[in-house]
mmCIF file with all atom_site columns, C-alpha atoms in Angstrom:
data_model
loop_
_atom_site.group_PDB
_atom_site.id
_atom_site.type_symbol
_atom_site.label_atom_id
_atom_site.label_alt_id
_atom_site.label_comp_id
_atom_site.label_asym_id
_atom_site.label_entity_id
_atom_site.label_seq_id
_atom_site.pdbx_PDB_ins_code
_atom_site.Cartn_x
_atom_site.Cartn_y
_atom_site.Cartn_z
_atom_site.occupancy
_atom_site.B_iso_or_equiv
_atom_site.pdbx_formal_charge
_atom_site.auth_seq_id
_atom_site.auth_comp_id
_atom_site.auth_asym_id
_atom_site.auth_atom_id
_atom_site.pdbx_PDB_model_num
ATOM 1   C CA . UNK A 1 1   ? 26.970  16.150  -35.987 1.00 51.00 ? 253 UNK A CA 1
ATOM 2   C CA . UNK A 1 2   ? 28.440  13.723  -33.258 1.00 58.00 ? 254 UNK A CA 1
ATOM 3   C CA . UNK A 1 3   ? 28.493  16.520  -30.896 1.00 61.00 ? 255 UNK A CA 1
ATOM 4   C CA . UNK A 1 4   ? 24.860  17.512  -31.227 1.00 66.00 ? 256 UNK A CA 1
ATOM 5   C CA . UNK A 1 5   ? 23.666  13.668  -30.673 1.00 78.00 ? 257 UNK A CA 1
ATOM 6   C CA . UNK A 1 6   ? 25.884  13.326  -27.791 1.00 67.00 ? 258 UNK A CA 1
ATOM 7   C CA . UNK A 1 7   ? 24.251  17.202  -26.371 1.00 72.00 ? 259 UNK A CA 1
ATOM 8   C CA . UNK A 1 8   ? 20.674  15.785  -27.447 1.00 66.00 ? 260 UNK A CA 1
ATOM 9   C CA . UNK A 1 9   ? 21.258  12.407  -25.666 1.00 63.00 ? 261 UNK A CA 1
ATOM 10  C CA . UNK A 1 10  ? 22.602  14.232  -22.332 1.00 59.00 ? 262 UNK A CA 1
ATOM 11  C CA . UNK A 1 11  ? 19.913  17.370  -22.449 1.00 61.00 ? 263 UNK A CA 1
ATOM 12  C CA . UNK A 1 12  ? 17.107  14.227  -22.812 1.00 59.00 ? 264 UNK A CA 1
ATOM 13  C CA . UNK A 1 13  ? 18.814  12.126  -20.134 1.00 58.00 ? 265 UNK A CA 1
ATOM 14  C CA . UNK A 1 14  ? 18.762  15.493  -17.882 1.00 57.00 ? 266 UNK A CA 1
ATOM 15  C CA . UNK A 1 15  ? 15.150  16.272  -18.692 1.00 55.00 ? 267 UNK A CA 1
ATOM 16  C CA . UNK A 1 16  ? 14.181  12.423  -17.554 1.00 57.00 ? 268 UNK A CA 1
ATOM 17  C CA . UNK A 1 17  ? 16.112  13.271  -14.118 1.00 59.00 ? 269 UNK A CA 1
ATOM 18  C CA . UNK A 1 18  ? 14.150  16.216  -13.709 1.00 56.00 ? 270 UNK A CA 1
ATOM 19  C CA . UNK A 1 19  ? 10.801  14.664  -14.214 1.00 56.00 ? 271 UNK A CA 1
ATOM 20  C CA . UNK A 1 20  ? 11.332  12.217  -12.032 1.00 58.00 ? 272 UNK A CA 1
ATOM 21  C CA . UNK A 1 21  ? 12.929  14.156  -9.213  1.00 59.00 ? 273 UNK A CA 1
ATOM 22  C CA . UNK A 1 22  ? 9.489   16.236  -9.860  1.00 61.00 ? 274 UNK A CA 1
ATOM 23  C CA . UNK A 1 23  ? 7.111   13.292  -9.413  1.00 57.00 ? 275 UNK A CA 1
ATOM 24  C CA . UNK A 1 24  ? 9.304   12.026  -6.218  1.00 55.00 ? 276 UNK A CA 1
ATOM 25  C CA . UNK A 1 25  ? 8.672   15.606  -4.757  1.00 59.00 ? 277 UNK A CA 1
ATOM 26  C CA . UNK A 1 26  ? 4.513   15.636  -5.731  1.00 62.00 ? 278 UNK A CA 1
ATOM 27  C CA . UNK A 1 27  ? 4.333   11.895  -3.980  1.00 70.00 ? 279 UNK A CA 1
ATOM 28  C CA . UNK A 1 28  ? 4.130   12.967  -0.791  1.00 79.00 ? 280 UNK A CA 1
ATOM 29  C CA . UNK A 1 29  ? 1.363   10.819  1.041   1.00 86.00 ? 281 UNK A CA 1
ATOM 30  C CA . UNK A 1 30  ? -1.644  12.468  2.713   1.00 88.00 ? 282 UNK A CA 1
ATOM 31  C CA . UNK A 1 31  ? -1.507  12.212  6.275   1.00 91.00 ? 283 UNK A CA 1
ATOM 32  C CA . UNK A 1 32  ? -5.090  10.293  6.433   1.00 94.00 ? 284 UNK A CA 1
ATOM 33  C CA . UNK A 1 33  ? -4.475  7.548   3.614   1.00 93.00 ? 285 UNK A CA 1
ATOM 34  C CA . UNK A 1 34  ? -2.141  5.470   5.290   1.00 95.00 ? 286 UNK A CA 1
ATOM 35  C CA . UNK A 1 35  ? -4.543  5.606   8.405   1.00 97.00 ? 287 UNK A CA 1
ATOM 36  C CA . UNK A 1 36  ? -7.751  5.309   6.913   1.00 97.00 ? 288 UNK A CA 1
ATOM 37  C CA . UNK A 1 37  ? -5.651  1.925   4.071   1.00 96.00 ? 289 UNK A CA 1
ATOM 38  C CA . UNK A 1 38  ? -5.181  0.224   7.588   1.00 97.00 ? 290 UNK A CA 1
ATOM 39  C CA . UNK A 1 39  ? -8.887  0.906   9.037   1.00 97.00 ? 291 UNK A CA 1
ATOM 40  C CA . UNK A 1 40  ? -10.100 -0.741  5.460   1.00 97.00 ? 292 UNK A CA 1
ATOM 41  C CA . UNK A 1 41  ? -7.578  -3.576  5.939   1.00 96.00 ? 293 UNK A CA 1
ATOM 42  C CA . UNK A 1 42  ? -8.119  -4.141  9.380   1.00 97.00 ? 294 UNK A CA 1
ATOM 43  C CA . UNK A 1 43  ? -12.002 -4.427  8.721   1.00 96.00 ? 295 UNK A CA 1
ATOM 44  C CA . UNK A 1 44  ? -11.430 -6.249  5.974   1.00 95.00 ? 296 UNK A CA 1
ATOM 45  C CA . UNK A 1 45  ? -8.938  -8.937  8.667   1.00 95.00 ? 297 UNK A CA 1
ATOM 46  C CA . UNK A 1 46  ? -11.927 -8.934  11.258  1.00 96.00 ? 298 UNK A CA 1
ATOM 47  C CA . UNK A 1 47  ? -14.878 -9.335  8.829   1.00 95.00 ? 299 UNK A CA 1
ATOM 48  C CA . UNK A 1 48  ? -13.397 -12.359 6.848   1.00 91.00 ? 300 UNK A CA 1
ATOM 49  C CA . UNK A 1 49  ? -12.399 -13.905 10.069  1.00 92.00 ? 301 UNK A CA 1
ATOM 50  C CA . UNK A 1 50  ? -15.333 -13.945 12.259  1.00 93.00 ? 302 UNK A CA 1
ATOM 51  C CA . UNK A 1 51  ? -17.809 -12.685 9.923   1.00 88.00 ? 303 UNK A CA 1
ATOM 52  C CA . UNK A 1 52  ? -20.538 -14.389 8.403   1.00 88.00 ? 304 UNK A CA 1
ATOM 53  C CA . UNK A 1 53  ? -21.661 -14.378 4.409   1.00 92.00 ? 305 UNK A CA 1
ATOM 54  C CA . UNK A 1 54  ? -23.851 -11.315 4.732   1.00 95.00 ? 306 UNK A CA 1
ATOM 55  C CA . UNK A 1 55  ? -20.771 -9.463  6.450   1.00 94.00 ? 307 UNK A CA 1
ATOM 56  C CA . UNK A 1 56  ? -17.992 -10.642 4.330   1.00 92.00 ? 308 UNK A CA 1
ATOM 57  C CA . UNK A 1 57  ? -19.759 -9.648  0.933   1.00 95.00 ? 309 UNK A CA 1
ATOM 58  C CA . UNK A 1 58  ? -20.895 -5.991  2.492   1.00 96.00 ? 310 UNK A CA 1
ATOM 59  C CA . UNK A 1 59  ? -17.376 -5.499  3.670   1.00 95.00 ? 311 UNK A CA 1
ATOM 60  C CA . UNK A 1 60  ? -15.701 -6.645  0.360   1.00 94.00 ? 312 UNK A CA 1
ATOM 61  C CA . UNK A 1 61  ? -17.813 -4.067  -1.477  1.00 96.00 ? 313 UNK A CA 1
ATOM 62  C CA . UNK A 1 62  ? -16.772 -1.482  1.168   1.00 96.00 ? 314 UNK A CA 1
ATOM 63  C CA . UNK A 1 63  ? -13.425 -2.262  0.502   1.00 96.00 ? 315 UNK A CA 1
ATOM 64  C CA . UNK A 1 64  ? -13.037 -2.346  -3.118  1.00 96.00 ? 316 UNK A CA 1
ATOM 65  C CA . UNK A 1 65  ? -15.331 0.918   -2.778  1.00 98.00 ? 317 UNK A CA 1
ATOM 66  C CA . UNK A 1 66  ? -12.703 2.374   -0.301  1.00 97.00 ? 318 UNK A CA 1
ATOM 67  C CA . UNK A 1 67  ? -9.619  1.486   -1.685  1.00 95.00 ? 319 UNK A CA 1
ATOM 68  C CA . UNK A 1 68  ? -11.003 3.112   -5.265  1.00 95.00 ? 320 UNK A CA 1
ATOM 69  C CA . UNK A 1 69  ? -11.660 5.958   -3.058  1.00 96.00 ? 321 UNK A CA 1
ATOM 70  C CA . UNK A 1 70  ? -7.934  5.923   -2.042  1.00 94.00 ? 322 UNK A CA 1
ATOM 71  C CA . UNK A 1 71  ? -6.793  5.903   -5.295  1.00 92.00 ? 323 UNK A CA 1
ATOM 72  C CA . UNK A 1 72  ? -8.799  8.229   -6.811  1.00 93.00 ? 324 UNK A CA 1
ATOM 73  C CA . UNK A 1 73  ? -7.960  10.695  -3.889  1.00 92.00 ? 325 UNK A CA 1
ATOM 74  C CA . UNK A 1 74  ? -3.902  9.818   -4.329  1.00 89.00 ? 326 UNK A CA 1
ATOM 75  C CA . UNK A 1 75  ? -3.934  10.722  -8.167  1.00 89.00 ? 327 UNK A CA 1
ATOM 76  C CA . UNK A 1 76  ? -6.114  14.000  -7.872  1.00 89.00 ? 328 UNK A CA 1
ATOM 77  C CA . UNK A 1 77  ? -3.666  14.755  -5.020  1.00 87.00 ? 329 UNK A CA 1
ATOM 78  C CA . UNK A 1 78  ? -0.215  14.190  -6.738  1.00 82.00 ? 330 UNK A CA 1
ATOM 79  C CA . UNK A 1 79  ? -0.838  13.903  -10.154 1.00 81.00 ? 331 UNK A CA 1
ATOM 80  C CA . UNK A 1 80  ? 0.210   10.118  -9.835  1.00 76.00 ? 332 UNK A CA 1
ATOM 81  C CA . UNK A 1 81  ? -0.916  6.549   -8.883  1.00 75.00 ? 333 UNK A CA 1
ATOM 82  C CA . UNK A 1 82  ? 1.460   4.139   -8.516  1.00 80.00 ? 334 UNK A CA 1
ATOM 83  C CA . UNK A 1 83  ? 0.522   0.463   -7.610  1.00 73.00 ? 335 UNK A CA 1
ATOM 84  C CA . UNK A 1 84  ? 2.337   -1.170  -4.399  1.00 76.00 ? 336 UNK A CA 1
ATOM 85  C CA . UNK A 1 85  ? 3.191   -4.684  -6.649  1.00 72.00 ? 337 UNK A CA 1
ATOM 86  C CA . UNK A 1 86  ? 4.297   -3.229  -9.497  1.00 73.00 ? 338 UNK A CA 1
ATOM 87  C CA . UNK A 1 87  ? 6.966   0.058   -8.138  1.00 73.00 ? 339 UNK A CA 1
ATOM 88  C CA . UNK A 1 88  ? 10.223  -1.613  -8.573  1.00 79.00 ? 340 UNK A CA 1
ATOM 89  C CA . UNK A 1 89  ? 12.185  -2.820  -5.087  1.00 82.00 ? 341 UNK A CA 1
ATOM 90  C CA . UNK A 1 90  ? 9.852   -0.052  -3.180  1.00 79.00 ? 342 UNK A CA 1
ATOM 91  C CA . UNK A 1 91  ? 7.352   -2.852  -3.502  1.00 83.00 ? 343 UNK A CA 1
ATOM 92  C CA . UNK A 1 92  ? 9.448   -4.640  -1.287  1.00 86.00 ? 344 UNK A CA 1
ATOM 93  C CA . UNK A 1 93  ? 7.735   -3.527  1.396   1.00 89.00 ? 345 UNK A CA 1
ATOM 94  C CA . UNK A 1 94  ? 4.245   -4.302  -0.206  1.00 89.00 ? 346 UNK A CA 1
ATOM 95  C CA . UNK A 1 95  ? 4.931   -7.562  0.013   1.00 89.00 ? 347 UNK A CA 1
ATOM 96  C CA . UNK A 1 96  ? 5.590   -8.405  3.573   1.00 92.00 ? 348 UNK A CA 1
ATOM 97  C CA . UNK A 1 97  ? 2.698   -6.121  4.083   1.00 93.00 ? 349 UNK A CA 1
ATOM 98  C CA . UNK A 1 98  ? 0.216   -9.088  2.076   1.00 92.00 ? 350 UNK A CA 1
ATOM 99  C CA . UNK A 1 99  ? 2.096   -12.137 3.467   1.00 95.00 ? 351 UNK A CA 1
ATOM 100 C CA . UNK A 1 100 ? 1.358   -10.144 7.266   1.00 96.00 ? 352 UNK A CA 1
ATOM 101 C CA . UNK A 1 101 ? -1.905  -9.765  6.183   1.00 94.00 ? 353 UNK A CA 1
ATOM 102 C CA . UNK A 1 102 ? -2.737  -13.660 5.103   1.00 95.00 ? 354 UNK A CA 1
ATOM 103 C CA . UNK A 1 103 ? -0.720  -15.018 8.118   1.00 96.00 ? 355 UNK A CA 1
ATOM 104 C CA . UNK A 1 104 ? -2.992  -12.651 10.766  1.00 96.00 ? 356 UNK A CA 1
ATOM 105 C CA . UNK A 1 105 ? -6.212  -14.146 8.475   1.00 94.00 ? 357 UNK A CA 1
ATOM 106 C CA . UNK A 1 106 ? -5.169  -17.547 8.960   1.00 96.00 ? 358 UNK A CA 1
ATOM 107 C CA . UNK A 1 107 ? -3.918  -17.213 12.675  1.00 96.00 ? 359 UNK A CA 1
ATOM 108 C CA . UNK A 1 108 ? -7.601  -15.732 13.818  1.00 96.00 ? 360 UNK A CA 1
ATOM 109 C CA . UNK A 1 109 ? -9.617  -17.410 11.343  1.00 94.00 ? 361 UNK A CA 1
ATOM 110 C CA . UNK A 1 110 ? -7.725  -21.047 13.233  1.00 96.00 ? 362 UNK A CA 1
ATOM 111 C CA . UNK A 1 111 ? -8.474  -19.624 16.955  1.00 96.00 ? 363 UNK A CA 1
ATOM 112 C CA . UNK A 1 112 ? -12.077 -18.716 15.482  1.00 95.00 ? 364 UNK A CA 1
ATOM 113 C CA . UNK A 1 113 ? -13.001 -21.913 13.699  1.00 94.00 ? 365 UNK A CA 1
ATOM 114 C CA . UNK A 1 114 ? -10.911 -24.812 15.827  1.00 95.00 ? 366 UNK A CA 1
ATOM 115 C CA . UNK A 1 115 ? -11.102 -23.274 19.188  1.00 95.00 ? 367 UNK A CA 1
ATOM 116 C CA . UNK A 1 116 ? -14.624 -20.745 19.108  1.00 94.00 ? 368 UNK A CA 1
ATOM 117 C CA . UNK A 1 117 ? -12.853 -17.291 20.290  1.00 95.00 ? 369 UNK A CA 1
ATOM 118 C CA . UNK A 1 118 ? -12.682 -14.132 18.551  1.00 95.00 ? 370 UNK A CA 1
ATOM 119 C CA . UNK A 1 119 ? -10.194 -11.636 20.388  1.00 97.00 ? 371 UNK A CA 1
ATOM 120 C CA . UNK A 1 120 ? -7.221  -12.887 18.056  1.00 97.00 ? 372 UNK A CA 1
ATOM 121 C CA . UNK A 1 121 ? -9.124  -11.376 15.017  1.00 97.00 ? 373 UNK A CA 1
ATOM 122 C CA . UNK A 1 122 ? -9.490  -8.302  16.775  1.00 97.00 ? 374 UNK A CA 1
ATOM 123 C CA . UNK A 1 123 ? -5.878  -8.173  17.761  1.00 97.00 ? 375 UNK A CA 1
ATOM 124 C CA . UNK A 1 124 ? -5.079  -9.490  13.770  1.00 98.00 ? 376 UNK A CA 1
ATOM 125 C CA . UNK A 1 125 ? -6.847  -6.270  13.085  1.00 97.00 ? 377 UNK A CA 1
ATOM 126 C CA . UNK A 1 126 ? -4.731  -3.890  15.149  1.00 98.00 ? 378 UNK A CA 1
ATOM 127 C CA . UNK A 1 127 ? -1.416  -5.547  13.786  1.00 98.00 ? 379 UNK A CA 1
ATOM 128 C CA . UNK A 1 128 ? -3.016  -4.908  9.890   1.00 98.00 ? 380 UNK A CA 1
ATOM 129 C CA . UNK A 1 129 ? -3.825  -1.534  10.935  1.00 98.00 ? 381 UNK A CA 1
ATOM 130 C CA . UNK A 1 130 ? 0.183   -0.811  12.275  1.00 98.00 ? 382 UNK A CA 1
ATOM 131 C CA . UNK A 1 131 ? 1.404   -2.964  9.789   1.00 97.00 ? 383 UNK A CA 1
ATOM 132 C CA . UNK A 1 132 ? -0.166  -0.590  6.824   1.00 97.00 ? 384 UNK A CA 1
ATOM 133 C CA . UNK A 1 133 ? 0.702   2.129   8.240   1.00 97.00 ? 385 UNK A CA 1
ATOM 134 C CA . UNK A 1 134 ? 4.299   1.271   9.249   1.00 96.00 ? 386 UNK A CA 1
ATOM 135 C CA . UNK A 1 135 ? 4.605   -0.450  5.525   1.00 95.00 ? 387 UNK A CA 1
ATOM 136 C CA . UNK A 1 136 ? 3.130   2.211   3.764   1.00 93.00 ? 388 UNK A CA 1
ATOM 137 C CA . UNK A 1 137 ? 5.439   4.772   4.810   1.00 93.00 ? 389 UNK A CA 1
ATOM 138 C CA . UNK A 1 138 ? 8.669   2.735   4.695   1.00 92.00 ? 390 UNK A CA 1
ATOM 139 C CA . UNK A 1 139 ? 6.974   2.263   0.892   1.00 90.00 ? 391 UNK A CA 1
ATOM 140 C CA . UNK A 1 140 ? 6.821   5.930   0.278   1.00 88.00 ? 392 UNK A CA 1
ATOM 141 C CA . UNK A 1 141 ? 9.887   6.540   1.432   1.00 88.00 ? 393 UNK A CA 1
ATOM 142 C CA . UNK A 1 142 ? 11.506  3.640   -0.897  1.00 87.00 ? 394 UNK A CA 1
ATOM 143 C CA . UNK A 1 143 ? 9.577   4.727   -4.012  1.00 85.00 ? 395 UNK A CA 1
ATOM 144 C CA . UNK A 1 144 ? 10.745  8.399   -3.807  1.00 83.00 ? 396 UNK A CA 1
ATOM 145 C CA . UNK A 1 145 ? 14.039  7.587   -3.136  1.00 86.00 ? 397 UNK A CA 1
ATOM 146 C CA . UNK A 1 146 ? 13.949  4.812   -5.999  1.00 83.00 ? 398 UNK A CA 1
ATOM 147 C CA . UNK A 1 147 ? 12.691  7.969   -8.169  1.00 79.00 ? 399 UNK A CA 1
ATOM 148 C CA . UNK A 1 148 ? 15.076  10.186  -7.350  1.00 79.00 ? 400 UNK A CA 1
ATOM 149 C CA . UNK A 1 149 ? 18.289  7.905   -7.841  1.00 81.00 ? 401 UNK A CA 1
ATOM 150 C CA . UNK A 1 150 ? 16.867  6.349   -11.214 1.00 65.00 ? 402 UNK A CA 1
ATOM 151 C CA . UNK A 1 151 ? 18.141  8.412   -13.828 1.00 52.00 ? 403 UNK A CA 1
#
């Protein structure tokens, strides 16, 4: 009796490797997301820095619209959806990601506001558009690899 809970324990454990070696193989990232995350993103940077009311509400429903879009797209492509703040120490790389993120908002937002020039939101954009897609792959990476070596 000992001997089949011990083989029922080590066939489940095995089955719980497998499934998640399988999901760490199917979440393999579209080649568009992580380009069209930091275009959202990097919109998002610009419009809250320089933009006025008008702007800031029409791109935070673009956003929220897009990013759903994202997600959607992610799940119907690999089964899975996985969120950035809540995927173990992969989502160490989320958060650097937000932190870069607030500090280029701030930065422009201060050279907007205090000193009446806009380039720096423009170049706060570019930096949120490499930064997601420079994060978001080291992310991937992390997560399968997290996956893999779980079990």
């Amino acid at each position: 009796m000992e001997n089949q809970t011990h083989e029922d324990a080590a066939a489940a454990l095995a089955a719980v490797s497998a499934a998640q070696s399988d999901a760490a193989a199917r979440l393999v990232t579209p080649w568009w997301y992580h380009p069209a995350l930091g275009l959202l993103a990097a919109v998002f940077v610009v419009a809250y820095t320089i933009g006025g009311t008008v702007i800031m509400v029409g791109v935070a429903v673009v956003y929220v619209l897009g990013i759903g879009i994202l997600m959607g797209a992610y799940k119907e492509k690999t089964g899975l959806w996985i969120n950035g703040l809540k995927a173990g120490k992969a989502s160490w790389w989320t958060v650097p990601l937000v932190l870069l993120m607030i500090i280029c908002m701030i930065g422009a937002y201060y050279f907007h506001a205090e000193k009446g020039i806009d380039w720096p939101a423009w170049v706060a954009g570019a930096i949120v558009f490499v930064a997601v897609n420079v994060f978001g792959r080291l992310f991937d990476g992390a997560l399968r690899t997290q996956l893999r070596t779980a079990a």
